[in-house]
PDB file of C-alpha atoms in Angstrom:
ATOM      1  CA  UNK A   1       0.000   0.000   0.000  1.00  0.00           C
ATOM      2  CA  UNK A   2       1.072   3.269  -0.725  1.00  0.00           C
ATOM      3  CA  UNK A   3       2.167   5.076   2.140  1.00  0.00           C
ATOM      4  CA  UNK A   4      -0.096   8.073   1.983  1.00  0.00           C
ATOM      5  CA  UNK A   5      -2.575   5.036   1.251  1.00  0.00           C
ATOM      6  CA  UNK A   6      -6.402   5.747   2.691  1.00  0.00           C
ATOM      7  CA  UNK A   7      -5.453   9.445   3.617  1.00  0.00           C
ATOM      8  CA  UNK A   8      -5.068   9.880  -0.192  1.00  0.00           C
ATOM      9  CA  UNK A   9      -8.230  11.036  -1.383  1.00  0.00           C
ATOM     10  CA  UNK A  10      -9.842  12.322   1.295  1.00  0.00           C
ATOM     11  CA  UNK A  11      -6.458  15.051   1.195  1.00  0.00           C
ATOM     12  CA  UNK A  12      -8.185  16.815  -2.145  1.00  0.00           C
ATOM     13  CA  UNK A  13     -10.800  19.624  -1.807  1.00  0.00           C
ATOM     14  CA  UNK A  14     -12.660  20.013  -4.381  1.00  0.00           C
ATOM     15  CA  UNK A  15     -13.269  23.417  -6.030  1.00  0.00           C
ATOM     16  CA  UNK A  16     -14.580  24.912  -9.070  1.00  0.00           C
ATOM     17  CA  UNK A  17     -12.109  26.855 -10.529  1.00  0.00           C
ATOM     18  CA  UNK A  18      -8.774  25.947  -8.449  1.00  0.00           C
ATOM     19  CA  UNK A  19      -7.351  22.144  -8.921  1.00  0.00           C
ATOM     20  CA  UNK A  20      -4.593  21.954  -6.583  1.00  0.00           C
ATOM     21  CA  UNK A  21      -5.706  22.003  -3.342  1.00  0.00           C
ATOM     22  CA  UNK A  22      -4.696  19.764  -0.567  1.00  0.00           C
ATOM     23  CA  UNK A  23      -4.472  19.138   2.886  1.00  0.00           C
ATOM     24  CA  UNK A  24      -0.887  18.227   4.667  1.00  0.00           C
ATOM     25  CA  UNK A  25      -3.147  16.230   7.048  1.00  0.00           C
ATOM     26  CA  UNK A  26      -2.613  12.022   7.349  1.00  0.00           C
ATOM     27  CA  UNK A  27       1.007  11.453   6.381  1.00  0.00           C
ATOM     28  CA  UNK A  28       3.305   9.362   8.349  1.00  0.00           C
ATOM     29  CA  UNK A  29       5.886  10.792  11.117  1.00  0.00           C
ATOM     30  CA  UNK A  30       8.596   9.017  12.060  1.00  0.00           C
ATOM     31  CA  UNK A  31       8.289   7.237  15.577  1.00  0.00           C
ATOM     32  CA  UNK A  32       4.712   7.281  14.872  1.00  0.00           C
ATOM     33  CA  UNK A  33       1.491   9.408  14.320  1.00  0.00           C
ATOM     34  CA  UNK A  34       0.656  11.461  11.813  1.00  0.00           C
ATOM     35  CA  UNK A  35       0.423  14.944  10.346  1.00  0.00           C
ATOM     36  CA  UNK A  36      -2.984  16.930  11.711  1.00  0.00           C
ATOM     37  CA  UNK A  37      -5.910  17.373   9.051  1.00  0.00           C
ATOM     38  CA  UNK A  38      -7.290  20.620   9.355  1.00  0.00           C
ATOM     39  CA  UNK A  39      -4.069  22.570   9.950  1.00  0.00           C
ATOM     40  CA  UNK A  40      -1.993  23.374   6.489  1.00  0.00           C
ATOM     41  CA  UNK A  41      -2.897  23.622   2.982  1.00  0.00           C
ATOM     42  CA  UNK A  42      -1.119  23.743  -0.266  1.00  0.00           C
ATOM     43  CA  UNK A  43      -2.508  25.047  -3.551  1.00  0.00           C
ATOM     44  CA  UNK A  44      -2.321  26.524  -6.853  1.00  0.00           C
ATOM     45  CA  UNK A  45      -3.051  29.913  -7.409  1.00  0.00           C
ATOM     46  CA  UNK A  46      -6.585  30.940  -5.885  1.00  0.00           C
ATOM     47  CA  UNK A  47      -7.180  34.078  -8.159  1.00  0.00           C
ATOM     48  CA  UNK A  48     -10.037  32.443 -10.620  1.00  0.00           C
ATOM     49  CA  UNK A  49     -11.746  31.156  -7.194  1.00  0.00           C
ATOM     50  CA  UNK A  50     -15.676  31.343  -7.976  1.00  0.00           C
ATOM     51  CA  UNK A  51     -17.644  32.462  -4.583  1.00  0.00           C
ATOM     52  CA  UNK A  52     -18.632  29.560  -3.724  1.00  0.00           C
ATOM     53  CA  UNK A  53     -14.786  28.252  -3.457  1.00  0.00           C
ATOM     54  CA  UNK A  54     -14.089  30.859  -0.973  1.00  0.00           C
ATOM     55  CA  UNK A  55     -17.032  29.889   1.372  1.00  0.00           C
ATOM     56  CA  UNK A  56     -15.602  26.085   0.966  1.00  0.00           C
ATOM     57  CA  UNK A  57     -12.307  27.409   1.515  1.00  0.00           C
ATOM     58  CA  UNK A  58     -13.338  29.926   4.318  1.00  0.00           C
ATOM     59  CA  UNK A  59     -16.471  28.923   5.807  1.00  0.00           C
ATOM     60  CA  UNK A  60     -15.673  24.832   5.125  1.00  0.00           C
ATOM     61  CA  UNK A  61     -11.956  24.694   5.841  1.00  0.00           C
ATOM     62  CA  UNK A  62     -11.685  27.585   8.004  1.00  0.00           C
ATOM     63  CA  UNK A  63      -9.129  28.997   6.250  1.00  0.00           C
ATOM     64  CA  UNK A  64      -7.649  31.857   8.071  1.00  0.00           C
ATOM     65  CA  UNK A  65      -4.577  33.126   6.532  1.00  0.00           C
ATOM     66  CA  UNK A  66      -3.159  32.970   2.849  1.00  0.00           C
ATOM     67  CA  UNK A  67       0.839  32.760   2.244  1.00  0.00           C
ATOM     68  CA  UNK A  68       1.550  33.791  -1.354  1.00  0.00           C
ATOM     69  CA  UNK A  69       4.504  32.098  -2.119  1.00  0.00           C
ATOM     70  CA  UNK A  70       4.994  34.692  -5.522  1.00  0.00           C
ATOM     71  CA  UNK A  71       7.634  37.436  -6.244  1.00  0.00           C
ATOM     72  CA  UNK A  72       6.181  40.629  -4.823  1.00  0.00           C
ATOM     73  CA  UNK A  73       5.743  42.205  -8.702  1.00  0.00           C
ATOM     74  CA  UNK A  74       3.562  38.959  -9.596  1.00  0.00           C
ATOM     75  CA  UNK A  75       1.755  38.603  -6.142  1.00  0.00           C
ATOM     76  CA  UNK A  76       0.649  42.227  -6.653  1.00  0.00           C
ATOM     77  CA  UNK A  77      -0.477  42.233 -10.356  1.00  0.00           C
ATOM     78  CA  UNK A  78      -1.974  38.850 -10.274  1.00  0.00           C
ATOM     79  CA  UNK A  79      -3.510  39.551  -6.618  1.00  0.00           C
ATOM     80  CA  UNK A  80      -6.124  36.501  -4.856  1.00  0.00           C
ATOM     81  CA  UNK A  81      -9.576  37.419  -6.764  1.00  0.00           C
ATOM     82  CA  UNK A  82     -12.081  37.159  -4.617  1.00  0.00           C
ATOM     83  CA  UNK A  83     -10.756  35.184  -2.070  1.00  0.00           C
ATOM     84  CA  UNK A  84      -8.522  38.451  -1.363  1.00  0.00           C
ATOM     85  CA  UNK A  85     -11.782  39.875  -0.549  1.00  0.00           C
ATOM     86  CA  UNK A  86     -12.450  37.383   1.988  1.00  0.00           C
ATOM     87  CA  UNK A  87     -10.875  39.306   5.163  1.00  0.00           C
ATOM     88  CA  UNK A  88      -7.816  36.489   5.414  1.00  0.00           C
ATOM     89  CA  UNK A  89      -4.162  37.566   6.865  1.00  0.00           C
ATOM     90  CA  UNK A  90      -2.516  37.599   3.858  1.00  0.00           C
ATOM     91  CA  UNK A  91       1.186  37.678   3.607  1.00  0.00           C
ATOM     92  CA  UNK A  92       3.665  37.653   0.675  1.00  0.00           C
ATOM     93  CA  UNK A  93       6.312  35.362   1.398  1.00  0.00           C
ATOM     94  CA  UNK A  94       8.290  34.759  -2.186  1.00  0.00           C
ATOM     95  CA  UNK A  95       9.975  31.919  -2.325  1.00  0.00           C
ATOM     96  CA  UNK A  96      12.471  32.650  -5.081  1.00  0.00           C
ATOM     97  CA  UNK A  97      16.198  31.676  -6.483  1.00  0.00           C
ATOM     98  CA  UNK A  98      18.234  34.546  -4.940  1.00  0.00           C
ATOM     99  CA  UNK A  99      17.484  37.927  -7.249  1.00  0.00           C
ATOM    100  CA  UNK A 100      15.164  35.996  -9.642  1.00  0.00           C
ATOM    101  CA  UNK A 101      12.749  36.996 -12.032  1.00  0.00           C
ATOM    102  CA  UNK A 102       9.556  35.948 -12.544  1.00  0.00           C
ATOM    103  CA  UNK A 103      10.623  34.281 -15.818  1.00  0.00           C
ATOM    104  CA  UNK A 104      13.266  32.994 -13.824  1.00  0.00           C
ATOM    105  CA  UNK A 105      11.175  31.046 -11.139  1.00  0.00           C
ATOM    106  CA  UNK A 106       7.727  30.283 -13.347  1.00  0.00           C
ATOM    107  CA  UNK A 107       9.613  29.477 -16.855  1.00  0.00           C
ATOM    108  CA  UNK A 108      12.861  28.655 -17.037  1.00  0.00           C
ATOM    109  CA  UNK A 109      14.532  27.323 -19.864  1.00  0.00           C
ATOM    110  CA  UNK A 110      12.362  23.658 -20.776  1.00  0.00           C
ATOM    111  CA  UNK A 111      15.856  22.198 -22.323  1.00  0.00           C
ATOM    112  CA  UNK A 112      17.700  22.237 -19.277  1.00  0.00           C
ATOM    113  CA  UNK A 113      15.151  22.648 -16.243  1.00  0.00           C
ATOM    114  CA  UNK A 114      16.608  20.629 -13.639  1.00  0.00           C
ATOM    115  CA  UNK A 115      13.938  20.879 -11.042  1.00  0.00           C
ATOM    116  CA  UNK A 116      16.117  19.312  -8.076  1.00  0.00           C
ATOM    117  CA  UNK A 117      19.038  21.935  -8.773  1.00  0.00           C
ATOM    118  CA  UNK A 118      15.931  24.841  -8.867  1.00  0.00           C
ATOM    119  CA  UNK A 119      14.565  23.484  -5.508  1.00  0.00           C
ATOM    120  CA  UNK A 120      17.912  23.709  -4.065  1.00  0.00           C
ATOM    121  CA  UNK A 121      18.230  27.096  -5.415  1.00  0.00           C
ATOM    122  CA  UNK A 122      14.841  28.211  -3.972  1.00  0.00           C
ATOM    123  CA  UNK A 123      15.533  27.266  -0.419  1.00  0.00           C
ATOM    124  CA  UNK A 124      19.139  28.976  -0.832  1.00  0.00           C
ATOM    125  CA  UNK A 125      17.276  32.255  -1.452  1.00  0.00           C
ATOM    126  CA  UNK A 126      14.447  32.108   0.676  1.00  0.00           C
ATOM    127  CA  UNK A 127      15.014  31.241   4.371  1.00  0.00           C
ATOM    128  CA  UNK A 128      13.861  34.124   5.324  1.00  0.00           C
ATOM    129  CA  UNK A 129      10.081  33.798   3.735  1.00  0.00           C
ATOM    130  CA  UNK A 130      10.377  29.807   4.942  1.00  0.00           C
ATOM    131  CA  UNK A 131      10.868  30.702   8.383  1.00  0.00           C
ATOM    132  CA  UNK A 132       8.467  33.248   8.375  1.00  0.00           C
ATOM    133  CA  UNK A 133       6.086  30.308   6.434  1.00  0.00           C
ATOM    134  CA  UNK A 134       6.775  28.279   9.241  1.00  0.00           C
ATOM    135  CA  UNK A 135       6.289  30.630  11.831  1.00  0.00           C
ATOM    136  CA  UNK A 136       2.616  31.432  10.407  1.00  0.00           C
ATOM    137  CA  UNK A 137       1.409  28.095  10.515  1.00  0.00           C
ATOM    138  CA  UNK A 138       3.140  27.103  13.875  1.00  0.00           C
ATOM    139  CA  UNK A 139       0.660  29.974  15.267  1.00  0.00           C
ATOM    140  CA  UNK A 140      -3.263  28.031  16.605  1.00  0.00           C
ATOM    141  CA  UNK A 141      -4.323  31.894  15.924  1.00  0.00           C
ATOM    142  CA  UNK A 142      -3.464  31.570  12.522  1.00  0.00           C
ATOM    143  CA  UNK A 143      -5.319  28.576  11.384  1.00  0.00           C
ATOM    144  CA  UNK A 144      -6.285  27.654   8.996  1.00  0.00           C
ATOM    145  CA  UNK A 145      -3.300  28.037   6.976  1.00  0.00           C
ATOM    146  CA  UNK A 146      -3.115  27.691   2.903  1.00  0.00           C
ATOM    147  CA  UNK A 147       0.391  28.808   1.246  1.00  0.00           C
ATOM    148  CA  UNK A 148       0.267  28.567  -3.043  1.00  0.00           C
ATOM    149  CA  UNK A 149       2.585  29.791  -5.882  1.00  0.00           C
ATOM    150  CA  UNK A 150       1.175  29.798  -9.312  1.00  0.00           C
ATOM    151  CA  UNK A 151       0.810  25.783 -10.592  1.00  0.00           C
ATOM    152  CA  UNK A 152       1.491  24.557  -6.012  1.00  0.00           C
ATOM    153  CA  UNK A 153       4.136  22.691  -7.185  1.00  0.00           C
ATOM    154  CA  UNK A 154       8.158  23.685  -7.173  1.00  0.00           C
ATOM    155  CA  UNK A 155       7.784  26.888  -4.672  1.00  0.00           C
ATOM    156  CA  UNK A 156       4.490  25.187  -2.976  1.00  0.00           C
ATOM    157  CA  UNK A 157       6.605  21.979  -3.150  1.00  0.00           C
ATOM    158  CA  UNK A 158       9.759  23.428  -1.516  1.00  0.00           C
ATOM    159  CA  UNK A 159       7.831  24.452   1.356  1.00  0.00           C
ATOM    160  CA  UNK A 160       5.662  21.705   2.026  1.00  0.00           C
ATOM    161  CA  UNK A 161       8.872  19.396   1.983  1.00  0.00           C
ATOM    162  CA  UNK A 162      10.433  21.947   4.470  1.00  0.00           C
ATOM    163  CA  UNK A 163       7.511  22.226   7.156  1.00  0.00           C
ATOM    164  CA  UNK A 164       6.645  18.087   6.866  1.00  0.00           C
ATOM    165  CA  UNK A 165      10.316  17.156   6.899  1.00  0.00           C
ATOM    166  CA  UNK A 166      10.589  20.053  10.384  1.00  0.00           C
ATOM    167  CA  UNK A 167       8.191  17.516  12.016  1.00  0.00           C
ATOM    168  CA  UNK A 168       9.704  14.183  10.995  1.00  0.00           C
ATOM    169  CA  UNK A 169       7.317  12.815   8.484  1.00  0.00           C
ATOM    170  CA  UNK A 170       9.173   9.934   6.408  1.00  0.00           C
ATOM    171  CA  UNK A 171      10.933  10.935   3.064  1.00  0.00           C
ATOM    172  CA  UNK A 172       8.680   8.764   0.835  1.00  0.00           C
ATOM    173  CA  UNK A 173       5.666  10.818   2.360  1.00  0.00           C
ATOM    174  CA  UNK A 174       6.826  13.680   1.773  1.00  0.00           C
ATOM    175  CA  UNK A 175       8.112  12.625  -2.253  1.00  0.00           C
ATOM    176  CA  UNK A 176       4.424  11.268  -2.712  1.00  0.00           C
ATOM    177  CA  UNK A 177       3.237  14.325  -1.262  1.00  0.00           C
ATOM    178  CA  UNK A 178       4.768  16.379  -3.911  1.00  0.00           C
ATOM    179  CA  UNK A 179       3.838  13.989  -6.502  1.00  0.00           C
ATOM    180  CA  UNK A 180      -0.266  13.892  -6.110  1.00  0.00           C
ATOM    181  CA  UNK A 181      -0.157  16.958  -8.282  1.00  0.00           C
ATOM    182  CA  UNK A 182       0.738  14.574 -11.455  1.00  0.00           C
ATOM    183  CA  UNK A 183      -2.938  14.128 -11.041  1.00  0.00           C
ATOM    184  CA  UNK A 184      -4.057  17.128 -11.105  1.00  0.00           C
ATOM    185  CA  UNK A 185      -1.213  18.727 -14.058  1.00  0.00           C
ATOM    186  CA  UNK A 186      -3.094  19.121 -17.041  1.00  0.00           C
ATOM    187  CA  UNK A 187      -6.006  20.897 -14.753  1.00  0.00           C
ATOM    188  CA  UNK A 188      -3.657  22.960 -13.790  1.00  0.00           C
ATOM    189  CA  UNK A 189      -2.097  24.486 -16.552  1.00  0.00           C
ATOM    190  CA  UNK A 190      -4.969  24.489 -18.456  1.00  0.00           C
ATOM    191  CA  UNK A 191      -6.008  27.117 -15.971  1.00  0.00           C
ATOM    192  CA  UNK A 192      -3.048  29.244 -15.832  1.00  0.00           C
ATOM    193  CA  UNK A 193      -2.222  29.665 -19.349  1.00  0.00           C
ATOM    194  CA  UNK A 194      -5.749  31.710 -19.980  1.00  0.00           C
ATOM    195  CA  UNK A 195      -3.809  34.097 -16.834  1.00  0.00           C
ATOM    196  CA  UNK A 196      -1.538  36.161 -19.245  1.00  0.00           C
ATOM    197  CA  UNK A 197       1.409  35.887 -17.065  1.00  0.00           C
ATOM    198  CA  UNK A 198       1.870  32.222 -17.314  1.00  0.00           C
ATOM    199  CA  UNK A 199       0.579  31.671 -20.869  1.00  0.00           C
ATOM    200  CA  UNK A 200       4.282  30.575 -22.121  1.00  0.00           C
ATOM    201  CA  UNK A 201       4.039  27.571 -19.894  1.00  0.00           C
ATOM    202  CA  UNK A 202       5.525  24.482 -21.739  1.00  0.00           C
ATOM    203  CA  UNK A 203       3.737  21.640 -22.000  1.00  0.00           C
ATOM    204  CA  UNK A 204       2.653  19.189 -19.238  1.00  0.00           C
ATOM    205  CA  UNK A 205       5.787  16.896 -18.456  1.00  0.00           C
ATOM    206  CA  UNK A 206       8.124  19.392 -20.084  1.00  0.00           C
ATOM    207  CA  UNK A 207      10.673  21.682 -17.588  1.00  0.00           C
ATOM    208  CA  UNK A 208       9.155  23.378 -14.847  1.00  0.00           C
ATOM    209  CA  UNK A 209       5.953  21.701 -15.773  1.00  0.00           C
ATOM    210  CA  UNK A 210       7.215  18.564 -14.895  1.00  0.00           C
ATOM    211  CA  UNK A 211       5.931  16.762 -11.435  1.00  0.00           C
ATOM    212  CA  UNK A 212       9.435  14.702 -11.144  1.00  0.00           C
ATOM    213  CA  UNK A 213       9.624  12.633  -7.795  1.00  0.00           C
ATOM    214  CA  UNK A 214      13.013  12.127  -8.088  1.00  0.00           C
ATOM    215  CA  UNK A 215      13.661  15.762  -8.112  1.00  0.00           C
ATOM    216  CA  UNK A 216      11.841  16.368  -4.791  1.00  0.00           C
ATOM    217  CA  UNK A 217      13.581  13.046  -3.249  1.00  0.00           C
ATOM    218  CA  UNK A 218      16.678  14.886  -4.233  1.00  0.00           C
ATOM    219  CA  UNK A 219      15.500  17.964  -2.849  1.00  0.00           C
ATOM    220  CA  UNK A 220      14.959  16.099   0.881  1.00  0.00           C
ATOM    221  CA  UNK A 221      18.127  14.036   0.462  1.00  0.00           C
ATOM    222  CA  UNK A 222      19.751  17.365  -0.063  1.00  0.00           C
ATOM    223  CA  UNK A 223      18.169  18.732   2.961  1.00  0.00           C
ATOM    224  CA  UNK A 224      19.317  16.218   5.552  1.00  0.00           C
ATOM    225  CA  UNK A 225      22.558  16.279   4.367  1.00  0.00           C
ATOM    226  CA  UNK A 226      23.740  19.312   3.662  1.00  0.00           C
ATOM    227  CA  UNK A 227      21.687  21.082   6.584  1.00  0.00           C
ATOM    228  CA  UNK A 228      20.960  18.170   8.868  1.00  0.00           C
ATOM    229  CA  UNK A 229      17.542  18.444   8.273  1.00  0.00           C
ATOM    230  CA  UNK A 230      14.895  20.882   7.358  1.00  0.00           C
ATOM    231  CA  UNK A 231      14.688  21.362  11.533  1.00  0.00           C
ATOM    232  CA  UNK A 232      18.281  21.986  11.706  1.00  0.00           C
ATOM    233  CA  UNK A 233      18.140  24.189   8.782  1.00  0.00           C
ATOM    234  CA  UNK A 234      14.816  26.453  10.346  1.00  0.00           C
ATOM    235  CA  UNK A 235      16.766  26.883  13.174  1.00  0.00           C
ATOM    236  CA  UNK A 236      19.609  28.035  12.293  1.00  0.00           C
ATOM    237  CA  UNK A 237      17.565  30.493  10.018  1.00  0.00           C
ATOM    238  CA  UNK A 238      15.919  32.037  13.174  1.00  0.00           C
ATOM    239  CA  UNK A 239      13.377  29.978  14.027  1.00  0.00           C
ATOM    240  CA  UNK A 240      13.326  29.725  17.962  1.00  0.00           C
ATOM    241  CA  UNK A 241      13.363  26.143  19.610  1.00  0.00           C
ATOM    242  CA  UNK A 242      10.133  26.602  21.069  1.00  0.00           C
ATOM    243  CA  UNK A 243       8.381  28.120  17.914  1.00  0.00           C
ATOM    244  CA  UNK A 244       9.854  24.543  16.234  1.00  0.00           C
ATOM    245  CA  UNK A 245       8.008  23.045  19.284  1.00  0.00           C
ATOM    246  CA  UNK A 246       4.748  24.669  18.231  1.00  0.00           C
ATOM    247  CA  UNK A 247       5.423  23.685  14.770  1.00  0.00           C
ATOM    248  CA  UNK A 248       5.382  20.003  15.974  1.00  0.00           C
ATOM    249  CA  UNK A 249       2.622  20.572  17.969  1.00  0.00           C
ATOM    250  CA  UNK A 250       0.313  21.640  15.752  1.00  0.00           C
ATOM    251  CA  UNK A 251       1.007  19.640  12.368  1.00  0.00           C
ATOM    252  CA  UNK A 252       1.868  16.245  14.291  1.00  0.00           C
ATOM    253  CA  UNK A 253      -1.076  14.070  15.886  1.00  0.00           C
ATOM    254  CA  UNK A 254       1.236  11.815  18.360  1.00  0.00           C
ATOM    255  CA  UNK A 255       0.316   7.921  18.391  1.00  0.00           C
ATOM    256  CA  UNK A 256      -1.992   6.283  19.910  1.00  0.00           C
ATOM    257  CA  UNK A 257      -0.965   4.955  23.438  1.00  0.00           C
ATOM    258  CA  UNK A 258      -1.940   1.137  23.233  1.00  0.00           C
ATOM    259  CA  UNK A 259      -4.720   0.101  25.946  1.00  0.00           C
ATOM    260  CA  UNK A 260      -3.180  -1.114  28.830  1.00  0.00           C
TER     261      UNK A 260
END
């Protein structure tokens, strides 16, 4: 069985006009117990929400505060639609390759897009916006929390793998994590290419539109042993030992003591 198994499908929510929505909820820690539904979401872009994905997202999920993962320039011209609307905390946190451009981070090059080399490249220029990521959804007054780039894949990706791999949940989680949104691809950029910014997308498979598991395993492997860990590396990044304690606390649902 896989090892997101059961948890799988019930991690989707379902909305008109945004495909890439899921829940970090039900995925394996190590030692035991599992990440809290209910907590964290990661998405694609939420600006062509319809009104009645906000109330699912607000009123069903209780979605409290939106982390836009974007450069600044295309977090302000391509904004949250109506879910912007929606009286959310709303924070732009770009997740981004050092001084990059947008081209940079949403289309680079589809002959020689190597998306493990990117992620490593996004972390490098971002622990500031990661830690402040972190921070946000280690907060109960916060949640719910939902973070997103533009497809909720590489930058989305990056920072899912950081906050799951914070709280111990096993590598291959976290890889099949990343990979779900294979299943959701062509949705997905079928939606952002009628958004004029991201019309140049290649095609589904191709470059940066490429869901490549091996790339995120990378990504982790990279992680743990160049940083000792995404913990290690939130740390010593300025996250405080007890706000990595709340970040625990509130993602991770400990095991189940056995009846005595």
């Amino acid at each position: 069985m896989s090892v997101v198994g059961e948890e799988r499908r019930s991690r989707w929510t379902e909305l008109a006009a945004v495909d890439n929505v899921r829940d970090l909820g039900g995925l394996p820690v190590e030692g035991g117990g599992r990440t809290r539904f209910g907590v964290a979401f990661r998405a694609s872009t939420p600006q062509q929400a319809t009104a009645d994905d906000v109330a699912r997202l607000v009123d069903g999920l209780g979605i409290r505060t939106l982390l836009d993962l974007r450069l600044p320039d295309e977090a302000a011209r391509e904004g949250h639609g109506l879910l912007g609307e929606a009286g959310l905390h709303v924070v732009n946190l770009p997740v981004r390759k050092g001084d990059s451009t947008v081209r940079d981070v949403v289309m680079p090059d589809t002959r020689t897009t190597d998306l493990g080399l990117l992620y490593e490249q996004l972390l490098a220029g971002s622990a500031a916006s990661i830690v402040a990521a972190a921070r946000n959804v280690a907060d109960p007054d916060r949640h719910a929390v939902v973070f997103h780039c533009a497809a909720g894949k590489d930058r989305t990706g990056v920072l899912a793998a950081v906050l799951l791999d914070a709280v111990g949940v096993t590598p291959e989680a976290i890889v099949e994590d990343y990979a779900m949104t294979a299943e959701r691809e062509h949705r997905v950029r079928e939606r952002l290419v009628l958004i004029p910014a991201y019309r140049n997308l290649p095609p589904v498979a191709e470059g940066v539109m490429g869901v490549k598991a091996a790339a995120i395993r990378r990504f982790v492997e990279t992680v743990r042993t160049t940083h000792g860990g995404a913990a290690e590396f939130l740390v010593r990044h300025g996250l405080g030992a007890d706000e990595l304690a709340a970040l625990r606390e509130a993602l991770v649902t400990p095991p189940t003591s056995a009846a005595g």
